[in-house]
Amino acid sequence: MMSAISLYALAAAVSFYLIYKAQIRLQLSRAKHASLRGHSNWSRRIARLIPFFSYDEAGFFACDGAPLPVVQQRRNALQQLQARTERQCAKTLDHCRSIQNNVSDVKFTSRYRVPFPFSEQLPECFRLGSMAEETRGSQLKDLDGNWRYDLSGSYGVNVFGYDFYKQCLEEGIEKTRALGPVLGIYHPLIAENVEAIRQISGLDEVSFHMSGTEAVMQAVRLARYHSGKTHLVRFCGAYHGWWDGVQPGIGNTRKARDVYTLADLSERSLRILESRNDIACVLINPLQAFHPNSDAPSDTALIASDRANGFDKREYTEWLHRLKAVCDQRGIVLIFDEVFAGFRLAYGGAQEFYGVHADMVTYGKTLGGGLPVGVLAGTHRLMARFKDDQPVNVSFARGTFNSHPYVMGAMSAFLNRIRQAEIQQQYRDSESLWNRRVAQFNHRLRSEKLPLQITNLHSILSVIYTQPSRYNWMFQFYLREAGLELSWTGTGRLIMSYSFSDAEFDDVIQRFVNAAHRMQEGGWWWQSPALTNKAIKRQFLVDMLTARFPALAGRIRGPLIASGRQKRTGRAPDQDQYSSKVG
């Protein structure tokens, strides 16, 4: 029988162990960002609880408590904008309608262009996507012959302008035409491509994949394979592709818990890296410096005017240097995910831009010269897919279309062209050029007294709204009418190519200003003393709660409802209640 002393010692040991585990868990929790983005499990649970609800026609125009004259002003403005859009883009819209129920991506983007309570009342012509049949330089043409400046950037592909990539494609096909789509057998161009990527990345080996997501998947697998550790670290809000392994929050169906989402720019996160023994790698998306600890800005999340982003190069450079030192000390693989920003920030990518050398780097988008590609570069040790002394212990990764000859041809043309003196000079001038252009942009917005500001990381821009509003998401449709093509995420990210001349950029500013004045004339930026960002978000929370729990509708009152707005029923507020707020 165990003695009392032994029992006491066992209880003490168990208590000590439980306290130690609790402290470790608390330390990890404190290193996460305080928002739901930093707590993946809770974000998924709460996402399942948020109900869909839709404002009716009257509520669509008056959910901010606007008076009847402003409501009618908005109604007229939307009808006129719809009529102009249907007339100017008739053929394009017809083609988009023909695929909207048969292409799953189109169904998704059509639903998520604006905050979801407005989507059902939004005219169909604004929910549909775009189609184009021709490009030139910085512009593209839709099926109706409308030319627009491209601010979508083809998700980051278009760094140098469309003519540049069409030339890469033509050169690439010419180089590989004789071989055709032979797979598994390499075209000799692969050797010069690998050598160029090795020189640019400063790393030893290269593997080719079909997408940036695949390249990141391979980097993480190899880091785990060689370290013997289980977990990866990503930073709050960072995007590393759509696969569940690096998307642990909303959108993830994977149950394995082998991802730590930590706060960016955080001392506590560094302490986690210093203290834990299960971390195989850290993923860095250089674009995250533009919006640390926040998701990429999108108009579907424009509930109020509290979008905030901005770039502090000195701060983020210092952070990356400290992060690199900790990773080196702890044997953690530092992976730069340059799929989006690679070959935009500098010739040597984010490594050159920030002056930090990573252990592995992933590329994609523009490196394919216009064709789809993912590339991973790393050290000899990390890139090995087998162990010399364990012949059956391998990390297998092969893809049918990896190293496709046509991709190798277009990539060769791209890599040769960016080595030319003209492009190298563009790289040297680009950061200061785009900062100057954005300063000019903001000066014009201030002089026009518009409630807008532009922020940027290099040639990637974002629109900030400087006064409270529930209707900022409408601005994307005025911009499109003005001849500016945006991606489905709207004004959150404007991706501009190096091909924009100063004159073209001035034209973009003028079109932007014209669109903003039309937005103002439509009454969408109406103001009231009660209309604060805090009040707007509180109102939205009330709307969600009453949609989830209808019985509470008569008990919960948000500040805007208390002012007279009727949720969902859309009963127009009494004009007398707002007469003192009309400006």
PDB file of N, CA, C and O in Angstrom, residues 157 164-166 168-169 365-373 410-411 414:
ATOM      1  N   VAL A 157      -0.558  39.070 -60.453  1.00  0.00           N
ATOM      2  CA  VAL A 157       0.235  38.649 -61.614  1.00  0.00           C
ATOM      3  C   VAL A 157       0.796  39.867 -62.346  1.00  0.00           C
ATOM      4  O   VAL A 157       1.966  39.899 -62.743  1.00  0.00           O
ATOM      5  N   PHE A 164       3.690  43.364 -71.530  1.00  0.00           N
ATOM      6  CA  PHE A 164       4.888  42.654 -71.077  1.00  0.00           C
ATOM      7  C   PHE A 164       4.646  41.146 -71.034  1.00  0.00           C
ATOM      8  O   PHE A 164       5.450  40.351 -71.532  1.00  0.00           O
ATOM      9  N   TYR A 165       3.523  40.743 -70.448  1.00  0.00           N
ATOM     10  CA  TYR A 165       3.256  39.305 -70.277  1.00  0.00           C
ATOM     11  C   TYR A 165       2.839  38.653 -71.589  1.00  0.00           C
ATOM     12  O   TYR A 165       3.166  37.476 -71.823  1.00  0.00           O
ATOM     13  N   LYS A 166       2.146  39.379 -72.442  1.00  0.00           N
ATOM     14  CA  LYS A 166       1.824  38.808 -73.745  1.00  0.00           C
ATOM     15  C   LYS A 166       3.103  38.527 -74.535  1.00  0.00           C
ATOM     16  O   LYS A 166       3.200  37.503 -75.228  1.00  0.00           O
ATOM     17  N   CYS A 168       6.013  37.816 -73.103  1.00  0.00           N
ATOM     18  CA  CYS A 168       6.611  36.644 -72.440  1.00  0.00           C
ATOM     19  C   CYS A 168       5.972  35.349 -72.943  1.00  0.00           C
ATOM     20  O   CYS A 168       6.661  34.355 -73.203  1.00  0.00           O
ATOM     21  N   LEU A 169       4.648  35.353 -73.055  1.00  0.00           N
ATOM     22  CA  LEU A 169       3.940  34.165 -73.523  1.00  0.00           C
ATOM     23  C   LEU A 169       4.344  33.818 -74.955  1.00  0.00           C
ATOM     24  O   LEU A 169       4.591  32.648 -75.278  1.00  0.00           O
ATOM     25  N   LYS A 365       2.385  33.497 -59.117  1.00  0.00           N
ATOM     26  CA  LYS A 365       1.819  34.633 -59.833  1.00  0.00           C
ATOM     27  C   LYS A 365       2.681  35.040 -61.023  1.00  0.00           C
ATOM     28  O   LYS A 365       2.728  34.375 -62.035  1.00  0.00           O
ATOM     29  N   THR A 366       3.384  36.158 -60.852  1.00  0.00           N
ATOM     30  CA  THR A 366       4.058  36.800 -61.982  1.00  0.00           C
ATOM     31  C   THR A 366       5.243  36.009 -62.519  1.00  0.00           C
ATOM     32  O   THR A 366       5.634  36.172 -63.678  1.00  0.00           O
ATOM     33  N   LEU A 367       5.843  35.148 -61.721  1.00  0.00           N
ATOM     34  CA  LEU A 367       7.031  34.412 -62.155  1.00  0.00           C
ATOM     35  C   LEU A 367       6.751  33.509 -63.346  1.00  0.00           C
ATOM     36  O   LEU A 367       7.656  33.204 -64.136  1.00  0.00           O
ATOM     37  N   GLY A 368       5.514  33.093 -63.525  1.00  0.00           N
ATOM     38  CA  GLY A 368       5.171  32.243 -64.658  1.00  0.00           C
ATOM     39  C   GLY A 368       5.091  32.996 -65.966  1.00  0.00           C
ATOM     40  O   GLY A 368       4.767  32.396 -67.000  1.00  0.00           O
ATOM     41  N   GLY A 369       5.367  34.292 -65.964  1.00  0.00           N
ATOM     42  CA  GLY A 369       5.315  35.058 -67.193  1.00  0.00           C
ATOM     43  C   GLY A 369       3.935  35.120 -67.804  1.00  0.00           C
ATOM     44  O   GLY A 369       3.793  35.324 -69.008  1.00  0.00           O
ATOM     45  N   GLY A 370       2.911  34.926 -66.986  1.00  0.00           N
ATOM     46  CA  GLY A 370       1.540  34.942 -67.474  1.00  0.00           C
ATOM     47  C   GLY A 370       0.859  33.592 -67.401  1.00  0.00           C
ATOM     48  O   GLY A 370      -0.352  33.487 -67.610  1.00  0.00           O
ATOM     49  N   LEU A 371       1.607  32.544 -67.100  1.00  0.00           N
ATOM     50  CA  LEU A 371       1.042  31.195 -66.952  1.00  0.00           C
ATOM     51  C   LEU A 371       1.085  30.788 -65.478  1.00  0.00           C
ATOM     52  O   LEU A 371       1.930  31.267 -64.719  1.00  0.00           O
ATOM     53  N   PRO A 372       0.202  29.878 -65.054  1.00  0.00           N
ATOM     54  CA  PRO A 372       0.140  29.503 -63.633  1.00  0.00           C
ATOM     55  C   PRO A 372       1.372  28.729 -63.194  1.00  0.00           C
ATOM     56  O   PRO A 372       1.842  27.833 -63.900  1.00  0.00           O
ATOM     57  N   VAL A 373       1.875  29.082 -62.009  1.00  0.00           N
ATOM     58  CA  VAL A 373       3.066  28.403 -61.494  1.00  0.00           C
ATOM     59  C   VAL A 373       3.177  28.624 -59.994  1.00  0.00           C
ATOM     60  O   VAL A 373       2.683  29.605 -59.449  1.00  0.00           O
ATOM     61  N   ALA A 410       7.686  30.536 -70.794  1.00  0.00           N
ATOM     62  CA  ALA A 410       7.242  31.864 -70.379  1.00  0.00           C
ATOM     63  C   ALA A 410       8.050  32.364 -69.184  1.00  0.00           C
ATOM     64  O   ALA A 410       8.365  33.560 -69.087  1.00  0.00           O
ATOM     65  N   MET A 411       8.402  31.472 -68.281  1.00  0.00           N
ATOM     66  CA  MET A 411       9.217  31.852 -67.129  1.00  0.00           C
ATOM     67  C   MET A 411      10.605  32.306 -67.579  1.00  0.00           C
ATOM     68  O   MET A 411      11.152  33.293 -67.063  1.00  0.00           O
ATOM     69  N   PHE A 414      10.316  35.745 -68.905  1.00  0.00           N
ATOM     70  CA  PHE A 414      10.130  36.685 -67.799  1.00  0.00           C
ATOM     71  C   PHE A 414      11.453  36.970 -67.086  1.00  0.00           C
ATOM     72  O   PHE A 414      11.820  38.132 -66.866  1.00  0.00           O
TER      73      PHE A 414
END
